């Protein structure tokens, strides 16, 4: 467990792996990254490259790539109540073939994009996040963007109760088959 850490202008901090670019990288399963502050990482603020991990209550500022990333092919991770500001690319990236990940209660502001789910993700939930002022006009950078969502009943993506305001070029951009309900979606 990483708890109450302060990491700034970092080249690396490692937890079960050495990486010269990430703020925090977790390569193993069943970890909790809780209440940490990560700023000015060269690449990702926090990279989850394992299964069944919890990233909770962290603040990530000025990441050179993604604020928080869940690596391709990982399952059962939770990204809860984090603050992600001014990441160059995505505030939160859920990479390709990620299953059963919950992204809930996060605040994302001023990132290249807010939350992005990549191709072939399934059974993921985006709930009660506040996503504001992300994008900057690039067509691939929105508040919430799902690049490809499965349409079958057993492989759904759910986008519910999010506040998505002032993101450019759009707030919520998802393909058909995505369950979208109860969001506040306002373009400023």
mmCIF file of N, CA, C and O in Angstrom, residues 69-75 93-99 101 116-122 124 147-148:
data_model
loop_
_atom_site.group_PDB
_atom_site.id
_atom_site.type_symbol
_atom_site.label_atom_id
_atom_site.label_comp_id
_atom_site.label_asym_id
_atom_site.label_seq_id
_atom_site.Cartn_x
_atom_site.Cartn_y
_atom_site.Cartn_z
ATOM 1 N N UNK A 69 -3.515 5.960 -15.608
ATOM 2 C CA UNK A 69 -3.736 5.021 -16.710
ATOM 3 C C UNK A 69 -3.904 3.621 -16.162
ATOM 4 O O UNK A 69 -3.128 3.179 -15.315
ATOM 5 N N UNK A 70 -4.916 2.903 -16.668
ATOM 6 C CA UNK A 70 -5.057 1.472 -16.420
ATOM 7 C C UNK A 70 -4.574 0.786 -17.686
ATOM 8 O O UNK A 70 -5.105 1.013 -18.778
ATOM 9 N N UNK A 71 -3.532 -0.035 -17.568
ATOM 10 C CA UNK A 71 -2.876 -0.656 -18.721
ATOM 11 C C UNK A 71 -3.782 -1.667 -19.428
ATOM 12 O O UNK A 71 -4.728 -2.205 -18.840
ATOM 13 N N UNK A 72 -3.464 -1.945 -20.664
ATOM 14 C CA UNK A 72 -4.230 -2.869 -21.504
ATOM 15 C C UNK A 72 -4.373 -4.243 -20.858
ATOM 16 O O UNK A 72 -3.437 -4.767 -20.261
ATOM 17 N N UNK A 73 -5.569 -4.812 -21.005
ATOM 18 C CA UNK A 73 -5.824 -6.179 -20.590
ATOM 19 C C UNK A 73 -5.998 -6.389 -19.099
ATOM 20 O O UNK A 73 -6.058 -7.536 -18.652
ATOM 21 N N UNK A 74 -6.130 -5.351 -18.304
ATOM 22 C CA UNK A 74 -6.240 -5.494 -16.843
ATOM 23 C C UNK A 74 -7.696 -5.510 -16.421
ATOM 24 O O UNK A 74 -8.578 -4.984 -17.095
ATOM 25 N N UNK A 75 -7.973 -6.136 -15.276
ATOM 26 C CA UNK A 75 -9.349 -6.296 -14.808
ATOM 27 C C UNK A 75 -9.498 -5.898 -13.343
ATOM 28 O O UNK A 75 -8.541 -5.900 -12.572
ATOM 29 N N UNK A 93 -7.017 7.423 -18.468
ATOM 30 C CA UNK A 93 -7.083 6.560 -19.646
ATOM 31 C C UNK A 93 -7.313 5.132 -19.194
ATOM 32 O O UNK A 93 -6.521 4.576 -18.422
ATOM 33 N N UNK A 94 -8.391 4.537 -19.691
ATOM 34 C CA UNK A 94 -8.643 3.112 -19.509
ATOM 35 C C UNK A 94 -8.270 2.487 -20.849
ATOM 36 O O UNK A 94 -8.962 2.665 -21.847
ATOM 37 N N UNK A 95 -7.163 1.770 -20.877
ATOM 38 C CA UNK A 95 -6.563 1.326 -22.125
ATOM 39 C C UNK A 95 -7.328 0.164 -22.760
ATOM 40 O O UNK A 95 -8.391 -0.217 -22.297
ATOM 41 N N UNK A 96 -6.781 -0.444 -23.793
ATOM 42 C CA UNK A 96 -7.442 -1.458 -24.618
ATOM 43 C C UNK A 96 -7.701 -2.748 -23.831
ATOM 44 O O UNK A 96 -6.866 -3.211 -23.055
ATOM 45 N N UNK A 97 -8.880 -3.352 -24.067
ATOM 46 C CA UNK A 97 -9.261 -4.650 -23.482
ATOM 47 C C UNK A 97 -9.247 -4.648 -21.950
ATOM 48 O O UNK A 97 -8.841 -5.623 -21.321
ATOM 49 N N UNK A 98 -9.698 -3.574 -21.345
ATOM 50 C CA UNK A 98 -9.804 -3.498 -19.886
ATOM 51 C C UNK A 98 -11.229 -3.899 -19.496
ATOM 52 O O UNK A 98 -12.200 -3.456 -20.108
ATOM 53 N N UNK A 99 -11.351 -4.721 -18.468
ATOM 54 C CA UNK A 99 -12.645 -5.271 -18.069
ATOM 55 C C UNK A 99 -12.924 -4.971 -16.587
ATOM 56 O O UNK A 99 -12.022 -5.001 -15.755
ATOM 57 N N UNK A 101 -13.692 -2.311 -14.678
ATOM 58 C CA UNK A 101 -13.041 -1.216 -13.968
ATOM 59 C C UNK A 101 -14.088 -0.166 -13.620
ATOM 60 O O UNK A 101 -14.929 0.185 -14.444
ATOM 61 N N UNK A 116 -10.948 8.751 -21.039
ATOM 62 C CA UNK A 116 -10.978 8.066 -22.331
ATOM 63 C C UNK A 116 -10.950 6.564 -22.087
ATOM 64 O O UNK A 116 -10.101 6.064 -21.357
ATOM 65 N N UNK A 117 -11.904 5.856 -22.706
ATOM 66 C CA UNK A 117 -11.891 4.399 -22.738
ATOM 67 C C UNK A 117 -11.504 3.986 -24.144
ATOM 68 O O UNK A 117 -12.085 4.464 -25.124
ATOM 69 N N UNK A 118 -10.542 3.083 -24.251
ATOM 70 C CA UNK A 118 -10.032 2.654 -25.550
ATOM 71 C C UNK A 118 -10.855 1.496 -26.111
ATOM 72 O O UNK A 118 -11.822 1.040 -25.501
ATOM 73 N N UNK A 119 -10.446 0.999 -27.255
ATOM 74 C CA UNK A 119 -11.187 -0.040 -27.958
ATOM 75 C C UNK A 119 -11.301 -1.325 -27.158
ATOM 76 O O UNK A 119 -10.390 -1.716 -26.440
ATOM 77 N N UNK A 120 -12.443 -1.957 -27.327
ATOM 78 C CA UNK A 120 -12.731 -3.290 -26.809
ATOM 79 C C UNK A 120 -12.765 -3.364 -25.288
ATOM 80 O O UNK A 120 -12.629 -4.433 -24.714
ATOM 81 N N UNK A 121 -12.973 -2.243 -24.611
ATOM 82 C CA UNK A 121 -13.200 -2.278 -23.172
ATOM 83 C C UNK A 121 -14.613 -2.779 -22.923
ATOM 84 O O UNK A 121 -15.515 -2.539 -23.716
ATOM 85 N N UNK A 122 -14.822 -3.460 -21.786
ATOM 86 C CA UNK A 122 -16.168 -3.949 -21.506
ATOM 87 C C UNK A 122 -16.415 -4.002 -19.999
ATOM 88 O O UNK A 122 -15.492 -4.075 -19.196
ATOM 89 N N UNK A 124 -17.250 -1.794 -17.913
ATOM 90 C CA UNK A 124 -16.655 -0.713 -17.130
ATOM 91 C C UNK A 124 -17.734 0.302 -16.772
ATOM 92 O O UNK A 124 -18.697 0.492 -17.507
ATOM 93 N N UNK A 147 -13.730 5.266 -27.469
ATOM 94 C CA UNK A 147 -13.338 5.122 -28.871
ATOM 95 C C UNK A 147 -14.034 3.961 -29.552
ATOM 96 O O UNK A 147 -14.174 3.957 -30.758
ATOM 97 N N UNK A 148 -14.499 2.982 -28.782
ATOM 98 C CA UNK A 148 -15.207 1.835 -29.341
ATOM 99 C C UNK A 148 -15.843 1.107 -28.177
ATOM 100 O O UNK A 148 -15.159 0.711 -27.243
#
